[in-house]
């Protein structure tokens, strides 16, 4: 059974740092691109960051570039999202996702986690 499990969310203050983790299991994700999305109630799911298979290049949305960093640990099937300088606008449920090979910014990924809540107070 394929599972993606996010952790690390919580309540933080503006300007703080937070690290989200995603544990992947049930198959090898070595040829998969991994992404982070977020969603507020009543809004569409929004691309945050992704890391491509192969060269490991990363992509970021304009709203988080320079503040968030995505990384992955192939050996342990883990993906991380380091969030620095968080803002109240970063408040959302954050989802980990996986799809073959290449990051895309549309939420058309093969596998999804259940999400972890991040709340940033001002």
Short mmCIF file of N, CA and C in Angstrom, two decimals:
data_model
loop_
_atom_site.label_atom_id
_atom_site.label_comp_id
_atom_site.label_asym_id
_atom_site.label_seq_id
_atom_site.Cartn_x
_atom_site.Cartn_y
_atom_site.Cartn_z
N UNK A 1 0.84 -1.19 0.00
CA UNK A 1 0.00 0.00 0.00
C UNK A 1 0.88 1.24 0.00
N UNK A 2 0.68 2.09 -0.98
CA UNK A 2 1.46 3.32 -1.08
C UNK A 2 0.92 4.36 -0.11
N UNK A 3 1.82 4.95 0.65
CA UNK A 3 1.42 5.99 1.60
C UNK A 3 2.40 7.14 1.59
N UNK A 4 1.86 8.33 1.69
CA UNK A 4 2.65 9.53 1.94
C UNK A 4 2.12 10.12 3.24
N UNK A 5 2.99 10.32 4.21
CA UNK A 5 2.56 10.80 5.52
C UNK A 5 3.35 12.06 5.87
N UNK A 6 2.62 13.16 6.00
CA UNK A 6 3.24 14.43 6.36
C UNK A 6 3.28 14.59 7.88
N UNK A 7 4.27 15.34 8.33
CA UNK A 7 4.36 15.70 9.75
C UNK A 7 5.12 17.01 9.87
N UNK A 8 5.05 17.60 11.06
CA UNK A 8 5.81 18.80 11.33
C UNK A 8 5.02 20.09 11.34
N UNK A 9 3.74 20.00 11.01
CA UNK A 9 2.93 21.20 11.04
C UNK A 9 2.67 21.67 12.46
N UNK A 10 2.11 22.86 12.58
CA UNK A 10 1.78 23.38 13.90
C UNK A 10 1.48 24.85 13.86
N UNK A 11 1.44 25.44 15.04
CA UNK A 11 1.17 26.87 15.19
C UNK A 11 2.48 27.60 15.48
N UNK A 12 2.80 28.56 14.63
CA UNK A 12 4.02 29.33 14.80
C UNK A 12 3.71 30.81 14.62
N UNK A 13 4.67 31.63 14.98
CA UNK A 13 4.51 33.08 14.81
C UNK A 13 5.18 33.54 13.52
N UNK A 14 4.71 34.64 13.02
CA UNK A 14 5.32 35.21 11.83
C UNK A 14 6.82 35.42 12.05
N UNK A 15 7.60 35.03 11.03
CA UNK A 15 9.04 35.14 11.11
C UNK A 15 9.74 33.89 11.60
N UNK A 16 8.99 32.97 12.15
CA UNK A 16 9.56 31.72 12.65
C UNK A 16 9.91 30.77 11.50
N UNK A 17 10.55 29.67 11.88
CA UNK A 17 10.88 28.61 10.93
C UNK A 17 10.15 27.33 11.32
N UNK A 18 9.92 26.50 10.30
CA UNK A 18 9.22 25.25 10.51
C UNK A 18 9.73 24.28 9.45
N UNK A 19 9.85 23.01 9.79
CA UNK A 19 10.25 22.02 8.80
C UNK A 19 9.18 20.93 8.70
N UNK A 20 8.64 20.77 7.51
CA UNK A 20 7.68 19.71 7.25
C UNK A 20 8.43 18.50 6.69
N UNK A 21 7.93 17.33 7.07
CA UNK A 21 8.51 16.08 6.57
C UNK A 21 7.43 15.27 5.87
N UNK A 22 7.86 14.49 4.90
CA UNK A 22 6.94 13.58 4.21
C UNK A 22 7.64 12.23 4.10
N UNK A 23 7.03 11.22 4.70
CA UNK A 23 7.56 9.87 4.65
C UNK A 23 6.78 9.08 3.61
N UNK A 24 7.49 8.56 2.63
CA UNK A 24 6.88 7.79 1.55
C UNK A 24 7.15 6.31 1.75
N UNK A 25 6.15 5.49 1.53
CA UNK A 25 6.33 4.06 1.71
C UNK A 25 5.43 3.29 0.75
N UNK A 26 5.70 2.02 0.61
CA UNK A 26 4.86 1.16 -0.21
C UNK A 26 5.41 0.89 -1.59
N UNK A 27 6.37 1.66 -2.02
CA UNK A 27 7.02 1.44 -3.31
C UNK A 27 8.28 2.31 -3.34
N UNK A 28 9.09 2.13 -4.35
CA UNK A 28 10.24 3.00 -4.53
C UNK A 28 9.81 4.28 -5.21
N UNK A 29 10.24 5.40 -4.67
CA UNK A 29 9.94 6.71 -5.26
C UNK A 29 11.15 7.31 -5.94
N UNK A 30 12.12 6.46 -6.21
CA UNK A 30 13.37 6.98 -6.77
C UNK A 30 13.19 7.63 -8.14
N UNK A 31 12.19 7.24 -8.91
CA UNK A 31 11.98 7.85 -10.22
C UNK A 31 10.81 8.82 -10.21
N UNK A 32 10.42 9.24 -9.03
CA UNK A 32 9.30 10.14 -8.88
C UNK A 32 9.75 11.55 -8.53
N UNK A 33 9.06 12.52 -9.09
CA UNK A 33 9.18 13.89 -8.62
C UNK A 33 8.29 14.05 -7.39
N UNK A 34 8.75 14.82 -6.44
CA UNK A 34 8.01 15.03 -5.21
C UNK A 34 7.65 16.51 -5.09
N UNK A 35 6.45 16.76 -4.63
CA UNK A 35 6.01 18.14 -4.53
C UNK A 35 5.31 18.43 -3.22
N UNK A 36 5.24 19.69 -2.89
CA UNK A 36 4.45 20.20 -1.76
C UNK A 36 3.41 21.17 -2.32
N UNK A 37 2.19 20.96 -1.88
CA UNK A 37 1.09 21.86 -2.20
C UNK A 37 0.47 22.34 -0.90
N UNK A 38 -0.34 23.37 -0.99
CA UNK A 38 -1.07 23.83 0.19
C UNK A 38 -2.46 24.27 -0.23
N UNK A 39 -3.34 24.25 0.75
CA UNK A 39 -4.73 24.60 0.45
C UNK A 39 -5.39 25.21 1.67
N UNK A 40 -6.03 26.33 1.42
CA UNK A 40 -6.89 26.98 2.41
C UNK A 40 -8.33 26.56 2.13
N UNK A 41 -9.18 26.52 3.15
CA UNK A 41 -10.58 26.21 2.90
C UNK A 41 -11.20 27.16 1.89
N UNK A 42 -11.89 26.62 0.92
CA UNK A 42 -12.55 27.45 -0.08
C UNK A 42 -11.66 27.90 -1.22
N UNK A 43 -10.40 27.48 -1.17
CA UNK A 43 -9.47 27.88 -2.23
C UNK A 43 -8.94 26.64 -2.95
N UNK A 44 -8.37 26.87 -4.11
CA UNK A 44 -7.79 25.77 -4.86
C UNK A 44 -6.46 25.34 -4.24
N UNK A 45 -6.11 24.10 -4.50
CA UNK A 45 -4.83 23.60 -4.03
C UNK A 45 -3.72 24.29 -4.82
N UNK A 46 -2.74 24.81 -4.10
CA UNK A 46 -1.71 25.66 -4.69
C UNK A 46 -0.34 24.99 -4.61
N UNK A 47 0.38 25.03 -5.72
CA UNK A 47 1.75 24.50 -5.75
C UNK A 47 2.66 25.37 -4.88
N UNK A 48 3.51 24.72 -4.10
CA UNK A 48 4.46 25.43 -3.25
C UNK A 48 5.89 25.18 -3.73
N UNK A 49 6.26 23.91 -3.82
CA UNK A 49 7.62 23.56 -4.21
C UNK A 49 7.65 22.13 -4.72
N UNK A 50 8.67 21.83 -5.52
CA UNK A 50 8.82 20.48 -6.02
C UNK A 50 10.27 20.19 -6.34
N UNK A 51 10.60 18.91 -6.32
CA UNK A 51 11.96 18.50 -6.65
C UNK A 51 11.87 17.39 -7.70
N UNK A 52 12.59 17.58 -8.79
CA UNK A 52 12.55 16.65 -9.91
C UNK A 52 13.38 15.40 -9.65
N UNK A 53 12.98 14.31 -10.27
CA UNK A 53 13.79 13.12 -10.30
C UNK A 53 14.98 13.37 -11.23
N UNK A 54 16.06 12.66 -10.98
CA UNK A 54 17.20 12.77 -11.87
C UNK A 54 18.19 13.81 -11.38
N UNK A 55 18.05 15.04 -11.89
CA UNK A 55 19.02 16.06 -11.51
C UNK A 55 18.70 16.70 -10.16
N UNK A 56 17.53 16.37 -9.61
CA UNK A 56 17.17 16.89 -8.30
C UNK A 56 16.92 18.38 -8.28
N UNK A 57 16.67 18.95 -9.42
CA UNK A 57 16.43 20.40 -9.46
C UNK A 57 15.11 20.73 -8.78
N UNK A 58 15.07 21.89 -8.17
CA UNK A 58 13.89 22.30 -7.41
C UNK A 58 13.17 23.45 -8.11
N UNK A 59 11.88 23.51 -7.87
CA UNK A 59 11.06 24.59 -8.38
C UNK A 59 10.22 25.14 -7.24
N UNK A 60 9.94 26.42 -7.29
CA UNK A 60 9.20 27.08 -6.22
C UNK A 60 8.17 28.04 -6.79
N UNK A 61 7.11 28.22 -6.03
CA UNK A 61 6.17 29.26 -6.40
C UNK A 61 6.78 30.61 -6.07
N UNK A 62 6.30 31.64 -6.72
CA UNK A 62 6.84 32.97 -6.49
C UNK A 62 6.63 33.40 -5.04
N UNK A 63 5.56 32.94 -4.43
CA UNK A 63 5.22 33.39 -3.08
C UNK A 63 6.15 32.83 -2.01
N UNK A 64 6.87 31.75 -2.31
CA UNK A 64 7.73 31.16 -1.29
C UNK A 64 9.21 31.14 -1.68
N UNK A 65 9.51 31.46 -2.93
CA UNK A 65 10.90 31.41 -3.39
C UNK A 65 11.76 32.33 -2.52
N UNK A 66 12.88 31.79 -2.08
CA UNK A 66 13.78 32.55 -1.21
C UNK A 66 13.50 32.35 0.27
N UNK A 67 12.35 31.77 0.60
CA UNK A 67 12.01 31.54 2.01
C UNK A 67 11.90 30.04 2.33
N UNK A 68 11.42 29.27 1.36
CA UNK A 68 11.23 27.83 1.57
C UNK A 68 12.28 27.06 0.78
N UNK A 69 12.65 25.90 1.30
CA UNK A 69 13.61 25.03 0.62
C UNK A 69 13.10 23.59 0.66
N UNK A 70 13.02 22.97 -0.51
CA UNK A 70 12.62 21.57 -0.57
C UNK A 70 13.86 20.71 -0.72
N UNK A 71 13.85 19.55 -0.09
CA UNK A 71 14.95 18.61 -0.22
C UNK A 71 14.40 17.20 -0.10
N UNK A 72 15.21 16.24 -0.54
CA UNK A 72 14.75 14.85 -0.44
C UNK A 72 15.91 13.95 -0.05
N UNK A 73 15.56 12.88 0.62
CA UNK A 73 16.51 11.86 1.04
C UNK A 73 16.09 10.57 0.34
N UNK A 74 16.79 10.23 -0.75
CA UNK A 74 16.41 9.06 -1.55
C UNK A 74 16.53 7.78 -0.72
N UNK A 75 17.55 7.70 0.08
CA UNK A 75 17.82 6.46 0.81
C UNK A 75 16.68 6.10 1.76
N UNK A 76 16.07 7.13 2.33
CA UNK A 76 15.03 6.91 3.33
C UNK A 76 13.63 7.27 2.85
N UNK A 77 13.51 7.58 1.56
CA UNK A 77 12.19 7.92 0.99
C UNK A 77 11.53 9.06 1.75
N UNK A 78 12.31 10.11 2.00
CA UNK A 78 11.79 11.27 2.73
C UNK A 78 11.89 12.52 1.87
N UNK A 79 10.96 13.42 2.07
CA UNK A 79 11.00 14.74 1.45
C UNK A 79 10.74 15.77 2.53
N UNK A 80 11.42 16.88 2.45
CA UNK A 80 11.31 17.91 3.48
C UNK A 80 10.98 19.26 2.85
N UNK A 81 10.32 20.08 3.64
CA UNK A 81 10.08 21.46 3.24
C UNK A 81 10.51 22.34 4.41
N UNK A 82 11.63 23.00 4.25
CA UNK A 82 12.10 23.95 5.26
C UNK A 82 11.46 25.29 4.99
N UNK A 83 10.73 25.79 5.98
CA UNK A 83 9.99 27.03 5.84
C UNK A 83 10.60 28.05 6.77
N UNK A 84 11.22 29.05 6.21
CA UNK A 84 11.83 30.12 6.99
C UNK A 84 11.09 31.44 6.76
N UNK A 85 11.11 32.28 7.76
CA UNK A 85 10.43 33.56 7.61
C UNK A 85 8.97 33.42 7.25
N UNK A 86 8.26 32.55 7.95
CA UNK A 86 6.86 32.30 7.59
C UNK A 86 6.01 33.54 7.82
N UNK A 87 4.94 33.62 7.05
CA UNK A 87 4.02 34.75 7.11
C UNK A 87 2.61 34.23 7.37
N UNK A 88 1.71 35.07 7.85
CA UNK A 88 0.32 34.62 8.04
C UNK A 88 -0.30 34.06 6.76
N UNK A 89 0.10 34.59 5.62
CA UNK A 89 -0.42 34.08 4.34
C UNK A 89 0.02 32.65 4.04
N UNK A 90 0.99 32.14 4.78
CA UNK A 90 1.42 30.75 4.60
C UNK A 90 0.51 29.76 5.32
N UNK A 91 -0.43 30.27 6.08
CA UNK A 91 -1.36 29.40 6.79
C UNK A 91 -2.18 28.57 5.81
N UNK A 92 -2.14 27.26 5.98
CA UNK A 92 -2.86 26.34 5.09
C UNK A 92 -2.61 24.92 5.55
N UNK A 93 -3.31 23.98 4.93
CA UNK A 93 -2.97 22.57 5.06
C UNK A 93 -1.94 22.27 3.97
N UNK A 94 -0.84 21.68 4.35
CA UNK A 94 0.24 21.37 3.41
C UNK A 94 0.21 19.88 3.07
N UNK A 95 0.28 19.60 1.76
CA UNK A 95 0.21 18.24 1.26
C UNK A 95 1.48 17.86 0.52
N UNK A 96 1.90 16.65 0.74
CA UNK A 96 2.99 16.05 -0.01
C UNK A 96 2.39 15.25 -1.16
N UNK A 97 3.09 15.25 -2.31
CA UNK A 97 2.55 14.56 -3.48
C UNK A 97 3.69 13.99 -4.31
N UNK A 98 3.37 12.97 -5.11
CA UNK A 98 4.38 12.32 -5.93
C UNK A 98 3.82 12.02 -7.32
N UNK A 99 4.66 12.21 -8.33
CA UNK A 99 4.30 11.84 -9.70
C UNK A 99 5.59 11.45 -10.42
N UNK A 100 5.41 10.74 -11.51
CA UNK A 100 6.58 10.26 -12.25
C UNK A 100 7.43 11.40 -12.80
N UNK A 101 8.71 11.33 -12.51
CA UNK A 101 9.79 12.07 -13.15
C UNK A 101 9.82 13.58 -12.92
N UNK A 102 8.81 14.32 -13.38
CA UNK A 102 8.95 15.77 -13.53
C UNK A 102 7.90 16.52 -12.70
N UNK A 103 8.36 17.55 -12.04
CA UNK A 103 7.47 18.43 -11.28
C UNK A 103 6.57 19.22 -12.23
N UNK A 104 5.30 19.29 -11.89
CA UNK A 104 4.39 20.23 -12.54
C UNK A 104 3.68 21.02 -11.46
N UNK A 105 3.18 22.19 -11.82
CA UNK A 105 2.55 23.03 -10.80
C UNK A 105 1.06 22.77 -10.67
N UNK A 106 0.48 22.00 -11.58
CA UNK A 106 -0.93 21.62 -11.45
C UNK A 106 -1.02 20.46 -10.46
N UNK A 107 -2.11 20.38 -9.71
CA UNK A 107 -2.24 19.31 -8.71
C UNK A 107 -2.63 17.97 -9.33
N UNK A 108 -1.92 17.56 -10.35
CA UNK A 108 -2.20 16.31 -11.06
C UNK A 108 -1.08 15.33 -10.75
N UNK A 109 -1.08 14.91 -9.49
CA UNK A 109 -0.08 14.00 -9.01
C UNK A 109 -0.71 12.65 -8.71
N UNK A 110 0.10 11.63 -8.77
CA UNK A 110 -0.41 10.27 -8.63
C UNK A 110 -0.73 9.92 -7.19
N UNK A 111 0.11 10.36 -6.29
CA UNK A 111 -0.07 10.02 -4.88
C UNK A 111 -0.10 11.28 -4.03
N UNK A 112 -0.93 11.23 -2.99
CA UNK A 112 -1.09 12.37 -2.07
C UNK A 112 -1.10 11.90 -0.63
N UNK A 113 -0.57 12.76 0.24
CA UNK A 113 -0.71 12.52 1.66
C UNK A 113 -2.00 13.13 2.18
N UNK A 114 -2.20 12.99 3.47
CA UNK A 114 -3.43 13.49 4.11
C UNK A 114 -3.32 14.95 4.53
N UNK A 115 -2.12 15.46 4.57
CA UNK A 115 -1.94 16.88 4.88
C UNK A 115 -1.57 17.14 6.33
N UNK A 116 -0.90 18.25 6.54
CA UNK A 116 -0.56 18.72 7.88
C UNK A 116 -0.84 20.21 7.96
N UNK A 117 -1.47 20.62 9.05
CA UNK A 117 -1.90 22.02 9.18
C UNK A 117 -0.75 22.90 9.64
N UNK A 118 -0.57 23.99 8.95
CA UNK A 118 0.38 25.02 9.37
C UNK A 118 -0.41 26.30 9.61
N UNK A 119 -0.26 26.86 10.79
CA UNK A 119 -0.94 28.11 11.14
C UNK A 119 0.10 29.11 11.60
N UNK A 120 0.10 30.26 10.95
CA UNK A 120 1.06 31.31 11.27
C UNK A 120 0.31 32.50 11.85
N UNK A 121 0.62 32.84 13.07
CA UNK A 121 -0.02 33.99 13.72
C UNK A 121 0.81 35.25 13.51
N UNK A 122 0.11 36.37 13.47
CA UNK A 122 0.82 37.64 13.23
C UNK A 122 1.27 38.27 14.52
#
